[in-house]
PDB file of C-alpha atoms and ligand atoms in Angstrom:
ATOM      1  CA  UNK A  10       1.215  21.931  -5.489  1.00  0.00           C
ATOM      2  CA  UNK A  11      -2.253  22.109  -7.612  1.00  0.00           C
ATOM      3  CA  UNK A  12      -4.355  19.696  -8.487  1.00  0.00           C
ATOM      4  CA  UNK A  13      -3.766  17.559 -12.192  1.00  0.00           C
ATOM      5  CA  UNK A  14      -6.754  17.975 -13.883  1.00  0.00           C
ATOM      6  CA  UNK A  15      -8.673  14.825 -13.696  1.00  0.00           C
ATOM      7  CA  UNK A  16     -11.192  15.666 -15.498  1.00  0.00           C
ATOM      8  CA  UNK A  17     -10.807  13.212 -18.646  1.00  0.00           C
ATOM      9  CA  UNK A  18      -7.763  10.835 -17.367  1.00  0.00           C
ATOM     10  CA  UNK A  19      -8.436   7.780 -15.302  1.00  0.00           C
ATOM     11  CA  UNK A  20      -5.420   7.310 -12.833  1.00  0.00           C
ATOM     12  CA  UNK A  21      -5.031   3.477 -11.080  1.00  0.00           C
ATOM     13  CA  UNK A  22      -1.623   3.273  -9.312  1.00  0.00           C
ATOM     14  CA  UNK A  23      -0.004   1.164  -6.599  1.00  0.00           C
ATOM     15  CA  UNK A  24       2.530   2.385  -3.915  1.00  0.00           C
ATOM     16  CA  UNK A  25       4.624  -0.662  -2.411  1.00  0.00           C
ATOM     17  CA  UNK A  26       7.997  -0.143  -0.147  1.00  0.00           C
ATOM     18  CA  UNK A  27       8.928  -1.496   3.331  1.00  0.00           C
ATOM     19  CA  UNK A  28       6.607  -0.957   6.131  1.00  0.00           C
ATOM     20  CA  UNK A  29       7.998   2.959   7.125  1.00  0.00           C
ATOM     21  CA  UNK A  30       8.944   4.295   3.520  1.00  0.00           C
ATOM     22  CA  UNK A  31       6.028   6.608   4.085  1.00  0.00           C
ATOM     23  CA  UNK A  32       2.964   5.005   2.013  1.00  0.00           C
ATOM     24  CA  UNK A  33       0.789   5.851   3.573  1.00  0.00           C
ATOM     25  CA  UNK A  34       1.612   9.498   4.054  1.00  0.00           C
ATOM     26  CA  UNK A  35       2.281  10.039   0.223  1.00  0.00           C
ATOM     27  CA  UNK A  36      -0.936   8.074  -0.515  1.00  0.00           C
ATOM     28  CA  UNK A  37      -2.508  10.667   0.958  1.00  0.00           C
ATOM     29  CA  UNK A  38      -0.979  13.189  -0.662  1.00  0.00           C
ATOM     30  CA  UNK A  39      -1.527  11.940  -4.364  1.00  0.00           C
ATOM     31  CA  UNK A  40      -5.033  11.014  -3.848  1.00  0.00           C
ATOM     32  CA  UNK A  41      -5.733  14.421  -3.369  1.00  0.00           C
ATOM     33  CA  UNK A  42      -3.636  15.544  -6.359  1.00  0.00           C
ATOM     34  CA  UNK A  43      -4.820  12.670  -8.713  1.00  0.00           C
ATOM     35  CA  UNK A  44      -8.603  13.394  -7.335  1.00  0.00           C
ATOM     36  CA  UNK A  45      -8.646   9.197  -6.383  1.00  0.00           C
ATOM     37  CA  UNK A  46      -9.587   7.594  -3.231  1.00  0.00           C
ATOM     38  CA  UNK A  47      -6.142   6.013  -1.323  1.00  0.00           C
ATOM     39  CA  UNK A  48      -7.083   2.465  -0.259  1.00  0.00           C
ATOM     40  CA  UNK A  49      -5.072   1.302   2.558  1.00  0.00           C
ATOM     41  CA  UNK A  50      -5.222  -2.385   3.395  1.00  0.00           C
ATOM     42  CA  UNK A  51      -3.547  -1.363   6.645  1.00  0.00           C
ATOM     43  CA  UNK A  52      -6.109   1.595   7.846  1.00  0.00           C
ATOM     44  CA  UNK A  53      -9.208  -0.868   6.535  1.00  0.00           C
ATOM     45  CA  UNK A  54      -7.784  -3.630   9.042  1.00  0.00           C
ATOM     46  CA  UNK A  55      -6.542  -1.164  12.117  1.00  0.00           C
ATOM     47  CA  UNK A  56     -10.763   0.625  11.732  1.00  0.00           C
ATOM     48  CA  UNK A  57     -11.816  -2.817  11.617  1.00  0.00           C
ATOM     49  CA  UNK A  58     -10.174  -3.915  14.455  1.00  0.00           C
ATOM     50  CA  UNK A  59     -10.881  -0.647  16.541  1.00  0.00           C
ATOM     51  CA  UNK A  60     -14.961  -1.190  15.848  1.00  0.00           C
ATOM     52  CA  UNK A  61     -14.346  -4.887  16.985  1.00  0.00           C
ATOM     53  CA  UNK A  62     -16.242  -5.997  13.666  1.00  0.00           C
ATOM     54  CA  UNK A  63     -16.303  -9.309  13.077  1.00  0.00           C
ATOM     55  CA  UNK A  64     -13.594  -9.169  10.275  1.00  0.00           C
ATOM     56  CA  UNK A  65     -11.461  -7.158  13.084  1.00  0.00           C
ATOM     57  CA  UNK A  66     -11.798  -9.945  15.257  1.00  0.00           C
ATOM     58  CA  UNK A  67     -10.396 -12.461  13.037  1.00  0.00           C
ATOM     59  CA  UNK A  68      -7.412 -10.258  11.745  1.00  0.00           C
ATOM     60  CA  UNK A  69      -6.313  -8.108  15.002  1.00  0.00           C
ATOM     61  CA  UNK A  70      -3.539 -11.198  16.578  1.00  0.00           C
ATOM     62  CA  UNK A  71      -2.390 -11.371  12.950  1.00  0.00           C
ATOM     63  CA  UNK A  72      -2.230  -7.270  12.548  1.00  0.00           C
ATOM     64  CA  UNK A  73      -0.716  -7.029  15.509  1.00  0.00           C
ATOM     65  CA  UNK A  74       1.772  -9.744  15.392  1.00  0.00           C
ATOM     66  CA  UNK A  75       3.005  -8.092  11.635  1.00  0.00           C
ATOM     67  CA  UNK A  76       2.521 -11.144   9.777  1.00  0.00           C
ATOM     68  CA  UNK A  77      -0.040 -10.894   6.740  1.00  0.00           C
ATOM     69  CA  UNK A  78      -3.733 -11.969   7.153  1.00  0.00           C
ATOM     70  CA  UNK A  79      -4.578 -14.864   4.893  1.00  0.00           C
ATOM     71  CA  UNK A  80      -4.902 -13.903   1.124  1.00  0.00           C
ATOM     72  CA  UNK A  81      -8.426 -14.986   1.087  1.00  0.00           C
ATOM     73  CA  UNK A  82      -9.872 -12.463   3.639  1.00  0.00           C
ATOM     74  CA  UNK A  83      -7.589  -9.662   1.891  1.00  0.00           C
ATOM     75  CA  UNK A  84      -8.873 -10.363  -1.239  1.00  0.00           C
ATOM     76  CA  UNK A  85     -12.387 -10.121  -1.156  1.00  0.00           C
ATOM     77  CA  UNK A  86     -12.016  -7.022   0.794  1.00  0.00           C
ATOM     78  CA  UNK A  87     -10.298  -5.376  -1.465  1.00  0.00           C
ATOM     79  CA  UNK A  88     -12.466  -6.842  -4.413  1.00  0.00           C
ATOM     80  CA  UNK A  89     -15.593  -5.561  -2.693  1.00  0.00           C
ATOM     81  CA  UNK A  90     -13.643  -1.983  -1.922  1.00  0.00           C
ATOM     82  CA  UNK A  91     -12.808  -1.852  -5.952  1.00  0.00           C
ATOM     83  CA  UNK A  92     -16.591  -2.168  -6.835  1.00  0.00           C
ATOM     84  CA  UNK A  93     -17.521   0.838  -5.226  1.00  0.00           C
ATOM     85  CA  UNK A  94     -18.680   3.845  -7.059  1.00  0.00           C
ATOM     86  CA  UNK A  95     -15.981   6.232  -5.851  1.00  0.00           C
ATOM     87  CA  UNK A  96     -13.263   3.858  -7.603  1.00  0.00           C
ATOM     88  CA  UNK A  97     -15.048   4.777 -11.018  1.00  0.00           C
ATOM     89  CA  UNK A  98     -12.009   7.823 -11.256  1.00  0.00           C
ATOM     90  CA  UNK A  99      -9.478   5.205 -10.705  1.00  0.00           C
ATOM     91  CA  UNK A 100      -7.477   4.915  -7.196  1.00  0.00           C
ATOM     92  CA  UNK A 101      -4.113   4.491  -5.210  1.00  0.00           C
ATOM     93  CA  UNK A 102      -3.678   1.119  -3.784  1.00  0.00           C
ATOM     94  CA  UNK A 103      -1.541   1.314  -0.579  1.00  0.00           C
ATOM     95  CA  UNK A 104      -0.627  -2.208   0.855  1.00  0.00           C
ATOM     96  CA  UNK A 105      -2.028  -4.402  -1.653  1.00  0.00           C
ATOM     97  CA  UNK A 106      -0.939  -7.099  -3.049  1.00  0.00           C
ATOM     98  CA  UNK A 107       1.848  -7.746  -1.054  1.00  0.00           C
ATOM     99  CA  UNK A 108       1.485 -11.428  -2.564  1.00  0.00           C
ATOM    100  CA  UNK A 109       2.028 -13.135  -5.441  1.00  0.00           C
ATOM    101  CA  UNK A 110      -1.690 -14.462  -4.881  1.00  0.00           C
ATOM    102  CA  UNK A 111      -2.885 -11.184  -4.245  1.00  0.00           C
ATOM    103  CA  UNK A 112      -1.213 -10.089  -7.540  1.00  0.00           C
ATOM    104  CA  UNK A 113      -3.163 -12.402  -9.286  1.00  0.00           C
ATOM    105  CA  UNK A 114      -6.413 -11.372  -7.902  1.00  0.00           C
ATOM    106  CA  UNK A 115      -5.896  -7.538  -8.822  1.00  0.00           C
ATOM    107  CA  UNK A 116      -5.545  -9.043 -12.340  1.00  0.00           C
ATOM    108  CA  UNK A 117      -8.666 -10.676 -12.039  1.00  0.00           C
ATOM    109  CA  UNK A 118     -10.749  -7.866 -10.745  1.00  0.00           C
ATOM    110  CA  UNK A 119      -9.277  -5.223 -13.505  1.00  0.00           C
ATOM    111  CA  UNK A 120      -9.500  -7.688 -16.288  1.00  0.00           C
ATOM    112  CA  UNK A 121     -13.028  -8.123 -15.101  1.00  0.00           C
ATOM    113  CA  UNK A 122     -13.782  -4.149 -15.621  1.00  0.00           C
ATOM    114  CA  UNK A 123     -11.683  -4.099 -18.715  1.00  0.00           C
ATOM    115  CA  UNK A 124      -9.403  -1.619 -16.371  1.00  0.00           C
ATOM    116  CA  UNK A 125      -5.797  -1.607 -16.486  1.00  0.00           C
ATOM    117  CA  UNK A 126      -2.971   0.072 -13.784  1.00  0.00           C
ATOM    118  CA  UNK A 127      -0.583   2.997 -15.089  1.00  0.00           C
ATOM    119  CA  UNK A 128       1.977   2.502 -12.532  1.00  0.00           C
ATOM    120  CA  UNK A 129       3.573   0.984  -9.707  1.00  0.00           C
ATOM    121  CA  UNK A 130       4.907   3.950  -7.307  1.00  0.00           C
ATOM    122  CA  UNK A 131       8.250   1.657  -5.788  1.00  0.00           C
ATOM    123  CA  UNK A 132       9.470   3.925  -2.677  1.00  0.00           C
ATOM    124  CA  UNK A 133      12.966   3.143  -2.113  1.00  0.00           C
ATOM    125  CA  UNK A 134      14.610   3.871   1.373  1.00  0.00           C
ATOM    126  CA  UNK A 135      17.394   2.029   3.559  1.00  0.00           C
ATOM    127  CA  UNK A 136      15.994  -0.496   6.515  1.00  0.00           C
ATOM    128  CA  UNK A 137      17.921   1.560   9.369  1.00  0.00           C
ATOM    129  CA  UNK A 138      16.524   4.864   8.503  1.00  0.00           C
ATOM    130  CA  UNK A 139      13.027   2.929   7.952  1.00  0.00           C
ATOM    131  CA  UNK A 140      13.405   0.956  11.631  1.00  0.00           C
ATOM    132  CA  UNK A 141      13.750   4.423  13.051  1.00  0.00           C
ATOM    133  CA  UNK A 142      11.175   6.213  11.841  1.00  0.00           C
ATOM    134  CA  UNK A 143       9.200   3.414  12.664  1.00  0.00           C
ATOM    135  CA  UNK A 144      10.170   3.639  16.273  1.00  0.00           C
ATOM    136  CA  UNK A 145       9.308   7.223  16.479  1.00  0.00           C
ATOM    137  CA  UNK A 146       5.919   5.942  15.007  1.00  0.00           C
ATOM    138  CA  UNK A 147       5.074   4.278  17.674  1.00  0.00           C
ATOM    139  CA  UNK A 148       5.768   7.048  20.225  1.00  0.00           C
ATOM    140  CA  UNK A 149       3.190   9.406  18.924  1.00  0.00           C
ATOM    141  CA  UNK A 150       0.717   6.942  17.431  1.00  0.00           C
ATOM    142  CA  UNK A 151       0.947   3.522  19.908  1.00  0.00           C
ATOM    143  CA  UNK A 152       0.564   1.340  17.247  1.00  0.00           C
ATOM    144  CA  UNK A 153       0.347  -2.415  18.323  1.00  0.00           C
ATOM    145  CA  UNK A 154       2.535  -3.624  15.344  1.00  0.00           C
ATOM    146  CA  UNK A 155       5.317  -1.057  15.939  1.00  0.00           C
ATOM    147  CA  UNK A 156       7.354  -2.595  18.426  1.00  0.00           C
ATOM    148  CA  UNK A 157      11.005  -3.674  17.996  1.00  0.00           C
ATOM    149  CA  UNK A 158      10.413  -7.581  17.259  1.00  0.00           C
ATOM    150  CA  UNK A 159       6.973  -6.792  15.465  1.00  0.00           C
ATOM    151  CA  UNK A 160       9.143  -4.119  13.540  1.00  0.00           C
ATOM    152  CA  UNK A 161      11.368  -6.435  12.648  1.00  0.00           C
ATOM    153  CA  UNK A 162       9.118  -9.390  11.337  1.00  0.00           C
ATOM    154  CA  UNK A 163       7.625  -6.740   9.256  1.00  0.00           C
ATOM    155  CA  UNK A 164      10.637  -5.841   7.304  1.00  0.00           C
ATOM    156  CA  UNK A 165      11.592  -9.598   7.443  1.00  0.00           C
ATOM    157  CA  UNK A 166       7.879 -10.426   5.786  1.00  0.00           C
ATOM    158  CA  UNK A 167       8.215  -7.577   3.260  1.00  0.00           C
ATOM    159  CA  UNK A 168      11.499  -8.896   2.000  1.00  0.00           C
ATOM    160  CA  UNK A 169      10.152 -12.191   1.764  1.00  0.00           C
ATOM    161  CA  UNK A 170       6.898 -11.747   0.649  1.00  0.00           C
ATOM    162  CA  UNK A 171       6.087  -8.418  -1.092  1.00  0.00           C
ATOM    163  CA  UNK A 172      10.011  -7.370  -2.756  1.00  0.00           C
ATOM    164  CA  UNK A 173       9.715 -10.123  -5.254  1.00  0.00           C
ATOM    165  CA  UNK A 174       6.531  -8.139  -6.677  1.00  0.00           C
ATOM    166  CA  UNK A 175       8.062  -5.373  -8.042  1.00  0.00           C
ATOM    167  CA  UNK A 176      10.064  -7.969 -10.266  1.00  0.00           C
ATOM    168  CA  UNK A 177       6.560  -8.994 -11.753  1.00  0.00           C
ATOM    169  CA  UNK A 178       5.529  -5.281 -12.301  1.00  0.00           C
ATOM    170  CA  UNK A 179       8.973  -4.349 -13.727  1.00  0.00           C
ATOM    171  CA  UNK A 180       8.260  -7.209 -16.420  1.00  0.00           C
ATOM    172  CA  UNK A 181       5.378  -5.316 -17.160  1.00  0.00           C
ATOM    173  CA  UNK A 182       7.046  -2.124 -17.336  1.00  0.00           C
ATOM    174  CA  UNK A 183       5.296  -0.535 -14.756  1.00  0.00           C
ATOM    175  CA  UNK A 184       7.609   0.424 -11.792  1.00  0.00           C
ATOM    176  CA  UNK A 185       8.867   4.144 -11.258  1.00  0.00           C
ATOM    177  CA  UNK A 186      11.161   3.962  -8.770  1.00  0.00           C
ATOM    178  CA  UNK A 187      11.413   6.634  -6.431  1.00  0.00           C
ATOM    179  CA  UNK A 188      13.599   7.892  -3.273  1.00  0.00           C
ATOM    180  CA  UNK A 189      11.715   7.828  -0.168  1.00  0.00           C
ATOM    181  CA  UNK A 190      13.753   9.610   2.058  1.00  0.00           C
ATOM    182  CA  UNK A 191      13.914  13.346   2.271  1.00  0.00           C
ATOM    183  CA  UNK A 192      10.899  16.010   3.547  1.00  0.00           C
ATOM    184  CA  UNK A 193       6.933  14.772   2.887  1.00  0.00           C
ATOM    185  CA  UNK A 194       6.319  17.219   0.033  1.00  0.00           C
ATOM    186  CA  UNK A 195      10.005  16.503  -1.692  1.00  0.00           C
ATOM    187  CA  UNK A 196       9.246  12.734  -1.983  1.00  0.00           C
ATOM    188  CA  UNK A 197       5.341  13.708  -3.360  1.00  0.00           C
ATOM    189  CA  UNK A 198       7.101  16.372  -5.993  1.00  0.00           C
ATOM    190  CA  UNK A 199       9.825  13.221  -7.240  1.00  0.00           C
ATOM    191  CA  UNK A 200       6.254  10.701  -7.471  1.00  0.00           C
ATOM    192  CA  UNK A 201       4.687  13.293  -9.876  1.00  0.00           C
ATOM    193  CA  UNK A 202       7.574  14.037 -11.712  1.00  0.00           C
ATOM    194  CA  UNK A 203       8.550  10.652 -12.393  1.00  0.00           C
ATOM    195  CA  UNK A 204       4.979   9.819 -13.603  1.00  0.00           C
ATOM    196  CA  UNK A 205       4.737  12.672 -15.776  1.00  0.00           C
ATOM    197  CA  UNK A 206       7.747  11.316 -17.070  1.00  0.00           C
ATOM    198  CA  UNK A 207       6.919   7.941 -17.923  1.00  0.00           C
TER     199      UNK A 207
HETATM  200  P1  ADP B  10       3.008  -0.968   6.880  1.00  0.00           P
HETATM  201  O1  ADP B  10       3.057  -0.556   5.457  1.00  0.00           O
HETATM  202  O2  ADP B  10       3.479   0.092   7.818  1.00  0.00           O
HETATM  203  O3  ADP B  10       3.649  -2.300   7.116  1.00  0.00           O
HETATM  204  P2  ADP B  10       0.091  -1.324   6.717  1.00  0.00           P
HETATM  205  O4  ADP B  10      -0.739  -0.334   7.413  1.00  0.00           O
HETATM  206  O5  ADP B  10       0.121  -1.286   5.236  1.00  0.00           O
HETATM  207  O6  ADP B  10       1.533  -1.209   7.358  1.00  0.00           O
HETATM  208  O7  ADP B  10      -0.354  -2.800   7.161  1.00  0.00           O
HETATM  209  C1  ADP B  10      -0.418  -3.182   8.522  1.00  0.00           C
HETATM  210  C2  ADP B  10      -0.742  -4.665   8.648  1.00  0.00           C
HETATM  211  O8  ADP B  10      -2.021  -4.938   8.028  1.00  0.00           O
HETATM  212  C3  ADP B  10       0.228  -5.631   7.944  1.00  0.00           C
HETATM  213  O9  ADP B  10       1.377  -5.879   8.722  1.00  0.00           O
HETATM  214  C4  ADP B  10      -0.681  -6.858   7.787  1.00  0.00           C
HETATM  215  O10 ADP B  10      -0.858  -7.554   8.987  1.00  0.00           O
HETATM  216  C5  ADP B  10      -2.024  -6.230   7.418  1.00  0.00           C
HETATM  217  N1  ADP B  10      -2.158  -6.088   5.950  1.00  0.00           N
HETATM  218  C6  ADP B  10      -2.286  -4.903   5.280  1.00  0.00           C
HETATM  219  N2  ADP B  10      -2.374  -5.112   3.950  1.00  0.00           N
HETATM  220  C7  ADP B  10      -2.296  -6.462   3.772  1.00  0.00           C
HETATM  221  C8  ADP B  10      -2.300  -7.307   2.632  1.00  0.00           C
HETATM  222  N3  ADP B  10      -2.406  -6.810   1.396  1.00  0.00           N
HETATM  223  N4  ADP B  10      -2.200  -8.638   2.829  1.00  0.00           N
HETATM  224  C9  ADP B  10      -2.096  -9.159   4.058  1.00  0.00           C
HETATM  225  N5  ADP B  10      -2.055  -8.426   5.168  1.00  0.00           N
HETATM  226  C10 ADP B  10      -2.163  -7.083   5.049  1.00  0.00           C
END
């Protein structure tokens, strides 16, 4: 796939679907095609945690336990990631907001910059085929959250907590919803489709 050119469009997305519907994989992969950094809540917290930083300190029982850490600490992380030069292009948020409070502080910070999203990137895919991919997750990578119960208080804390947010971003006419399951580069090719489409 090449490149979009960049060159005179800003590009701001989100990506939000249940912990497994590959985020964080296709974040990747758009970044590179949109020329934007992919800001990942989740990697931010797991480097921060691995460097024992003080922020990793406070946040690695919560990681690790899969419920979310406290809105406040999110927030200002992400506000002070969004000031940064590199974000000037635009960016992919991956994992934030995943609450209506978080929501509400995005709107702040863009308002503030007189910056507005283009879309919300809504990957779609069914909780068994998500719970297993998960599970073979954790074989390769080890990851302290990916164990059966944590596994399942994620999804459980998704459905809760984040879900209800793609209601708000419908209302706004933002959400292209997309099929997550399928090979890597299939699900990347139906993301840039459906945005060229919009
Ligand atoms: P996944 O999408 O696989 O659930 P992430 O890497 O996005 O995983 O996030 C891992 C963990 O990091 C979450 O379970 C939560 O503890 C924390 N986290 C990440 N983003 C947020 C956020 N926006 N608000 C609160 N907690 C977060």
């Amino acid at each position: 796939m090449t490149a979009v050119d960049t060159a005179t469009a800003t590009v701001r997305l989100l990506i939000i679907g249940p912990p497994g519907a590959g985020k964080g994989t296709q974040a990747a992969k758009l970044a590179e095609i949109y020329g934007i950094p992919a800001i990942s809540t989740g990697d931010i917290f797991r480097a921060n945690i691995k460097d024992g930083t003080e922020l990793g300190q406070k946040v690695q029982q919560i990681v690790e336990s899969g419920s979310y850490v406290p809105d406040e600490l999110t927030n200002e992380l992400v506000r002070d990631r969004l000031l940064q030069p590199d974000v000037e292009v635009g960016f992919l948020l991956d994992g934030y907001p995943r609450t209506t409070e978080q929501v509400g502080e995005l709107d702040r910070i863009l308002h503030e910059s007189g910056a507005r999203l283009d879309a919300v990137i809504q990957l779609v895919a069914d909780v068994d085929e998500v719970v297993e991919r998960l599970r073979k997750r954790a074989l390769v990578e080890g990851r302290a959250d990916d164990t059966e119960e944590v596994l399942r208080h994620r999804q459980q804390v998704y459905a809760e907590q984040t879900a209800p947010l793609i209601d708000v971003y419908a209302d706004r006419g933002l959400v292209v919803v997309v099929d997550a399951l399928g090979h890597v580069d299939e699900v990347t090719e139906r993301i840039v489709t459906a945005l060229a489409n919009r």
